[in-house]
PDB file of C-alpha atoms in Angstrom:
ATOM      1  CA  MET A 244       0.000   0.000   0.000  1.00  0.00           C
ATOM      2  CA  THR A 245       1.378   3.401  -0.947  1.00  0.00           C
ATOM      3  CA  HIS A 246      -1.402   5.850  -0.074  1.00  0.00           C
ATOM      4  CA  GLU A 247      -4.174   5.954   2.494  1.00  0.00           C
ATOM      5  CA  TRP A 248      -7.075   8.065   3.653  1.00  0.00           C
ATOM      6  CA  ALA A 249      -8.805   7.241   6.927  1.00  0.00           C
ATOM      7  CA  SER A 250     -12.058   8.630   8.310  1.00  0.00           C
ATOM      8  CA  PRO A 251     -11.799  10.867  11.374  1.00  0.00           C
ATOM      9  CA  GLY A 252     -11.399   8.650  14.420  1.00  0.00           C
ATOM     10  CA  VAL A 253     -10.012   5.701  12.425  1.00  0.00           C
ATOM     11  CA  ALA A 254      -6.341   4.942  12.973  1.00  0.00           C
ATOM     12  CA  PRO A 255      -4.198   4.924   9.810  1.00  0.00           C
ATOM     13  CA  GLU A 256      -2.943   1.492   8.753  1.00  0.00           C
ATOM     14  CA  LEU A 257      -0.465   2.431   6.015  1.00  0.00           C
ATOM     15  CA  ASN A 258       2.584   1.036   7.804  1.00  0.00           C
ATOM     16  CA  THR A 259       0.725  -2.148   8.782  1.00  0.00           C
ATOM     17  CA  TYR A 260       0.443  -3.393   5.213  1.00  0.00           C
ATOM     18  CA  VAL A 261       4.115  -3.403   4.219  1.00  0.00           C
ATOM     19  CA  ASP A 262       5.430  -6.682   2.786  1.00  0.00           C
ATOM     20  CA  ILE A 263       2.236  -8.660   3.410  1.00  0.00           C
ATOM     21  CA  SER A 264       2.596 -12.129   1.907  1.00  0.00           C
ATOM     22  CA  PHE A 265       0.053 -13.175  -0.704  1.00  0.00           C
ATOM     23  CA  ASP A 266      -0.401 -16.364   1.350  1.00  0.00           C
ATOM     24  CA  ILE A 267      -2.140 -14.376   4.089  1.00  0.00           C
ATOM     25  CA  VAL A 268      -5.008 -13.262   1.825  1.00  0.00           C
ATOM     26  CA  PRO A 269      -4.969 -15.817  -1.017  1.00  0.00           C
ATOM     27  CA  SER A 270      -8.608 -15.624  -2.145  1.00  0.00           C
ATOM     28  CA  GLY A 271      -8.521 -11.855  -2.410  1.00  0.00           C
ATOM     29  CA  ILE A 272      -5.194 -11.847  -4.249  1.00  0.00           C
ATOM     30  CA  ILE A 273      -6.238 -14.556  -6.711  1.00  0.00           C
ATOM     31  CA  ARG A 274      -9.449 -12.719  -7.577  1.00  0.00           C
ATOM     32  CA  SER A 275      -7.721  -9.346  -7.766  1.00  0.00           C
ATOM     33  CA  LEU A 276      -4.990 -10.656 -10.089  1.00  0.00           C
ATOM     34  CA  ARG A 277      -7.738 -12.028 -12.359  1.00  0.00           C
ATOM     35  CA  GLY A 278      -9.111  -8.468 -12.526  1.00  0.00           C
ATOM     36  CA  GLU A 279     -12.149  -9.196 -10.363  1.00  0.00           C
ATOM     37  CA  ILE A 280     -13.458  -6.817  -7.729  1.00  0.00           C
ATOM     38  CA  VAL A 281     -13.197  -8.345  -4.271  1.00  0.00           C
ATOM     39  CA  ALA A 282     -16.316  -7.352  -2.348  1.00  0.00           C
ATOM     40  CA  VAL A 283     -17.149  -8.944   1.006  1.00  0.00           C
ATOM     41  CA  GLN A 284     -19.867  -7.281   3.064  1.00  0.00           C
ATOM     42  CA  ASN A 285     -19.767  -9.698   5.984  1.00  0.00           C
ATOM     43  CA  TRP A 286     -17.152 -12.359   6.747  1.00  0.00           C
ATOM     44  CA  ASP A 287     -19.803 -14.475   8.497  1.00  0.00           C
ATOM     45  CA  THR A 288     -21.551 -15.063   5.176  1.00  0.00           C
ATOM     46  CA  ALA A 289     -18.387 -15.467   3.076  1.00  0.00           C
ATOM     47  CA  GLY A 290     -17.651 -19.005   1.945  1.00  0.00           C
ATOM     48  CA  SER A 291     -14.962 -21.256   3.381  1.00  0.00           C
ATOM     49  CA  GLU A 292     -12.555 -20.270   0.570  1.00  0.00           C
ATOM     50  CA  TRP A 293     -12.210 -16.972   2.449  1.00  0.00           C
ATOM     51  CA  ASP A 294     -11.019 -18.575   5.730  1.00  0.00           C
ATOM     52  CA  LEU A 295      -7.381 -17.377   5.527  1.00  0.00           C
ATOM     53  CA  ASP A 296      -8.373 -13.909   4.303  1.00  0.00           C
ATOM     54  CA  ARG A 297     -11.038 -13.692   7.030  1.00  0.00           C
ATOM     55  CA  GLU A 298      -8.540 -14.640   9.743  1.00  0.00           C
ATOM     56  CA  PHE A 299      -6.114 -11.874   8.794  1.00  0.00           C
ATOM     57  CA  LEU A 300      -8.659  -9.170   7.992  1.00  0.00           C
ATOM     58  CA  GLU A 301     -10.805  -9.765  11.082  1.00  0.00           C
ATOM     59  CA  ALA A 302      -7.640  -9.586  13.215  1.00  0.00           C
ATOM     60  CA  GLU A 303      -7.050  -6.169  11.604  1.00  0.00           C
ATOM     61  CA  GLY A 304     -10.588  -5.118  12.581  1.00  0.00           C
ATOM     62  CA  ILE A 305     -11.925  -5.123   9.010  1.00  0.00           C
ATOM     63  CA  LEU A 306     -15.626  -5.968   8.937  1.00  0.00           C
ATOM     64  CA  SER A 307     -16.186  -5.454   5.189  1.00  0.00           C
ATOM     65  CA  THR A 308     -13.900  -4.812   2.249  1.00  0.00           C
ATOM     66  CA  ILE A 309     -13.810  -3.904  -1.418  1.00  0.00           C
ATOM     67  CA  GLU A 310     -10.595  -4.280  -3.431  1.00  0.00           C
ATOM     68  CA  LEU A 311     -10.740  -2.730  -6.857  1.00  0.00           C
ATOM     69  CA  PRO A 312      -7.990  -3.987  -9.198  1.00  0.00           C
ATOM     70  CA  ILE A 313      -6.226  -1.418 -11.374  1.00  0.00           C
ATOM     71  CA  ALA A 314      -5.225  -2.986 -14.692  1.00  0.00           C
ATOM     72  CA  ARG A 315      -3.014  -1.490 -17.361  1.00  0.00           C
ATOM     73  CA  HIS A 316      -2.142  -3.148 -20.656  1.00  0.00           C
ATOM     74  CA  GLY A 317      -4.172  -6.182 -19.584  1.00  0.00           C
ATOM     75  CA  HIS A 318      -2.235  -6.756 -16.348  1.00  0.00           C
ATOM     76  CA  VAL A 319      -3.254  -5.907 -12.808  1.00  0.00           C
ATOM     77  CA  THR A 320      -0.663  -3.493 -11.428  1.00  0.00           C
ATOM     78  CA  GLY A 321      -2.327  -2.382  -8.216  1.00  0.00           C
ATOM     79  CA  SER A 322      -5.615  -1.826  -6.475  1.00  0.00           C
ATOM     80  CA  VAL A 323      -7.758   0.650  -4.621  1.00  0.00           C
ATOM     81  CA  GLY A 324      -9.247  -0.702  -1.420  1.00  0.00           C
ATOM     82  CA  PHE A 325     -12.106   0.299   0.842  1.00  0.00           C
ATOM     83  CA  ASP A 326     -12.324  -1.177   4.338  1.00  0.00           C
ATOM     84  CA  TRP A 327     -15.110  -0.821   6.893  1.00  0.00           C
ATOM     85  CA  THR A 328     -13.918  -1.030  10.488  1.00  0.00           C
ATOM     86  CA  THR A 329     -16.798   0.429  12.518  1.00  0.00           C
ATOM     87  CA  ARG A 330     -19.763  -1.221  10.758  1.00  0.00           C
ATOM     88  CA  HIS A 331     -20.480  -3.613   7.909  1.00  0.00           C
ATOM     89  CA  GLY A 332     -20.485  -2.063   4.461  1.00  0.00           C
ATOM     90  CA  ALA A 333     -23.486  -2.094   2.180  1.00  0.00           C
ATOM     91  CA  TRP A 334     -23.392  -1.707  -1.580  1.00  0.00           C
ATOM     92  CA  THR A 335     -25.244  -2.783  -4.699  1.00  0.00           C
ATOM     93  CA  ASP A 336     -24.107  -4.318  -7.974  1.00  0.00           C
ATOM     94  CA  GLN A 337     -24.578  -0.867  -9.520  1.00  0.00           C
ATOM     95  CA  ASP A 338     -22.168   0.573  -6.930  1.00  0.00           C
ATOM     96  CA  LEU A 339     -19.596  -2.011  -7.996  1.00  0.00           C
ATOM     97  CA  ASP A 340     -20.171  -1.115 -11.661  1.00  0.00           C
ATOM     98  CA  VAL A 341     -19.406   2.535 -10.843  1.00  0.00           C
ATOM     99  CA  LEU A 342     -16.243   1.418  -9.022  1.00  0.00           C
ATOM    100  CA  ARG A 343     -15.189  -0.559 -12.120  1.00  0.00           C
ATOM    101  CA  LEU A 344     -15.486   2.653 -14.144  1.00  0.00           C
ATOM    102  CA  PHE A 345     -13.490   4.485 -11.481  1.00  0.00           C
ATOM    103  CA  GLY A 346     -10.780   1.809 -11.678  1.00  0.00           C
ATOM    104  CA  ALA A 347     -10.650   2.121 -15.462  1.00  0.00           C
ATOM    105  CA  ALA A 348     -10.326   5.917 -15.156  1.00  0.00           C
ATOM    106  CA  VAL A 349      -7.488   5.578 -12.636  1.00  0.00           C
ATOM    107  CA  ALA A 350      -5.704   3.091 -14.907  1.00  0.00           C
ATOM    108  CA  GLN A 351      -6.066   5.413 -17.912  1.00  0.00           C
ATOM    109  CA  ARG A 352      -4.720   8.349 -15.915  1.00  0.00           C
ATOM    110  CA  LEU A 353      -1.720   6.323 -14.769  1.00  0.00           C
ATOM    111  CA  ALA A 354      -1.058   5.153 -18.334  1.00  0.00           C
ATOM    112  CA  HIS A 355      -1.332   8.744 -19.583  1.00  0.00           C
ATOM    113  CA  GLY A 356       1.212   9.844 -16.978  1.00  0.00           C
ATOM    114  CA  GLU A 357       3.605   7.074 -18.025  1.00  0.00           C
ATOM    115  CA  HIS A 358       3.176   7.971 -21.710  1.00  0.00           C
ATOM    116  CA  ARG A 359       3.754  11.654 -20.974  1.00  0.00           C
ATOM    117  CA  SER A 360       6.901  10.826 -18.984  1.00  0.00           C
ATOM    118  CA  GLU A 361       8.225   8.719 -21.868  1.00  0.00           C
ATOM    119  CA  LEU A 362       7.543  11.532 -24.361  1.00  0.00           C
ATOM    120  CA  GLN A 363       9.348  13.977 -22.065  1.00  0.00           C
ATOM    121  CA  ARG A 364      12.327  11.604 -21.839  1.00  0.00           C
ATOM    122  CA  GLN A 365      12.432  11.276 -25.632  1.00  0.00           C
ATOM    123  CA  LEU A 366      12.238  15.070 -26.077  1.00  0.00           C
ATOM    124  CA  GLU A 367      15.114  15.634 -23.647  1.00  0.00           C
ATOM    125  CA  ALA A 368      17.218  12.983 -25.413  1.00  0.00           C
ATOM    126  CA  SER A 369      16.513  14.616 -28.781  1.00  0.00           C
ATOM    127  CA  GLN A 370      17.449  18.048 -27.431  1.00  0.00           C
ATOM    128  CA  ALA A 371      20.680  16.654 -26.023  1.00  0.00           C
ATOM    129  CA  ARG A 372      21.552  15.072 -29.397  1.00  0.00           C
ATOM    130  CA  PHE A 373      20.816  18.358 -31.202  1.00  0.00           C
ATOM    131  CA  ALA A 374      22.913  20.335 -28.702  1.00  0.00           C
ATOM    132  CA  ALA A 375      25.791  17.877 -29.145  1.00  0.00           C
ATOM    133  CA  LEU A 376      25.529  18.216 -32.936  1.00  0.00           C
ATOM    134  CA  VAL A 377      25.581  22.024 -32.773  1.00  0.00           C
ATOM    135  CA  ASP A 378      28.500  21.936 -30.309  1.00  0.00           C
ATOM    136  CA  SER A 379      30.472  19.727 -32.714  1.00  0.00           C
ATOM    137  CA  ILE A 380      30.299  22.294 -35.546  1.00  0.00           C
ATOM    138  CA  PRO A 381      33.449  24.491 -35.421  1.00  0.00           C
ATOM    139  CA  ASP A 382      31.737  27.691 -36.610  1.00  0.00           C
ATOM    140  CA  PRO A 383      28.000  27.238 -36.456  1.00  0.00           C
ATOM    141  CA  VAL A 384      26.001  29.574 -38.660  1.00  0.00           C
ATOM    142  CA  MET A 385      22.266  29.966 -38.592  1.00  0.00           C
ATOM    143  CA  ARG A 386      20.404  31.479 -41.495  1.00  0.00           C
ATOM    144  CA  VAL A 387      16.821  32.508 -41.021  1.00  0.00           C
ATOM    145  CA  GLY A 388      14.700  33.580 -43.930  1.00  0.00           C
ATOM    146  CA  VAL A 389      11.520  35.579 -43.740  1.00  0.00           C
ATOM    147  CA  LEU A 390       9.049  35.532 -46.616  1.00  0.00           C
TER     148      LEU A 390
END
């Protein structure tokens, strides 16, 4: 986890989730890596495949969770998560559809930033090559014509 926002009165957990093994939350990780939204409103009604995830997340005080995978170029590269710690969460399938759109928008914005950074790198390299070329000319002359 790299960023976090916590409601007033809820202790931040950012430093808690450093180097968490995938083995601790296998069902959530497997689903997330497949690009599926992980949405559990109540661990008591989650199936037995969630036992390991439930054990860890309940110990962390998480009553409900949504993990929204962020995919770029067809690969999941991160996620946005929502955890409920003071009550169980409630959402509809339509809410999850909106979150899918949000995830797609985040992924596009990240890809745009990467593309922009690459273009900036290419521009700087081109400018450096041009400057080196001009510097290599013993007596550079520039002729500008105006029509």
